[in-house]
């Protein structure tokens, strides 16, 4: 036969399990904090990387625009070199003056100045050779001008050809640079999206996992709490559950000062002899049947508990001891109960503890037993 209350080892185990479940956390606050710090660091790194690359791109674009403008100026100025090839000096002088140059030397000096700007701005290795060739042609034309009074027409053609090569190379490099810029922008966008997607995914997964674990822990905690407060044999409240819920009702009575109620202590008559005669298994069956009888005949809001081996307690809210006695006697006499029982009944006092009320009901139970059993007696409320 079940003993009515869980043993000390079982109580200790259940208490430890409840405490352990309460201490579990799906994801600790410090883990969340470290994750957000890491996420912010990654986003900051991406932002700094994007900013530095954008700054670098802007610098390259500015240099390239300046290089293109300088090259176009050099090309326009170089068209004046055709005047140096005229056979007549006055035609050469007239052509230069219409372009704003006082002498061939001034034209070459302007070309040298513009070429120097291009060489300073240029950062592409592919254009460096072309710029060096232009410088070489310019030096040769300057020497020929000083020695012969005008540069060699073939040297002028070489200059113009090399200038065209330089212009074509610059355009090709510009297209490649634009493609690199576009590729860098795509890479930055992809990197940002990857970080964002992973961050959102991790946060969503973490929140989902926390929610799932919290729900599972809540169910487990409720299950453990119910096990800790329930009698495993009958499914009724055990002594611990009775103490918690009856004390809560008494506190409510004291707070509102309007509620009333009563307690009945019920003990099956001669159960020990029945258990010794028919065995523990038969005794357990009889206890379950009696618990079901109480559950069926009392109201749904009444507290019913198994507080001992064959002893049960019932708290009836808003019900006087006289009303409770009539209910108990009806259960005892209407033939629905297969065993006889004795009961002690007492009103709940606003000033007494639930233990004091149960002691008075228990005293009334002993009176019922002393009077021959299979009856109920009312206890007296103190004070």
XYZ file of N, CA and C in Angstrom, residues 9 17 40 73 81 135 164 176 179 189 211 222 257 308:
42
model
N 13.571 10.909 0.591
C 14.467 10.901 -0.573
C 13.760 11.406 -1.814
N 15.209 18.824 -8.457
C 14.891 18.934 -9.887
C 14.197 20.255 -10.187
N 28.299 44.074 -33.406
C 28.605 45.500 -33.606
C 30.027 45.682 -34.125
N 44.109 68.669 -72.682
C 44.809 69.942 -72.914
C 46.098 69.711 -73.703
N 51.749 71.880 -83.098
C 53.051 71.436 -83.602
C 53.071 71.367 -85.121
N 58.232 62.209 -73.187
C 59.297 63.091 -72.677
C 60.525 63.013 -73.581
N 48.660 59.528 -79.064
C 47.457 58.730 -79.314
C 47.485 57.412 -78.555
N 39.006 49.655 -67.141
C 39.364 48.631 -66.157
C 39.153 49.146 -64.739
N 35.531 49.121 -63.926
C 35.084 47.761 -63.634
C 35.508 47.339 -62.226
N 28.675 45.391 -51.112
C 27.250 45.145 -50.919
C 27.000 43.699 -50.506
N 12.693 30.879 -26.970
C 11.249 30.712 -26.788
C 10.887 29.239 -26.635
N 6.105 22.962 -14.594
C 4.723 22.733 -14.167
C 4.499 21.264 -13.833
N -11.770 39.467 4.435
C -12.583 39.474 5.657
C -14.068 39.216 5.361
N -2.659 11.514 4.588
C -2.073 10.411 5.329
C -2.368 9.107 4.621
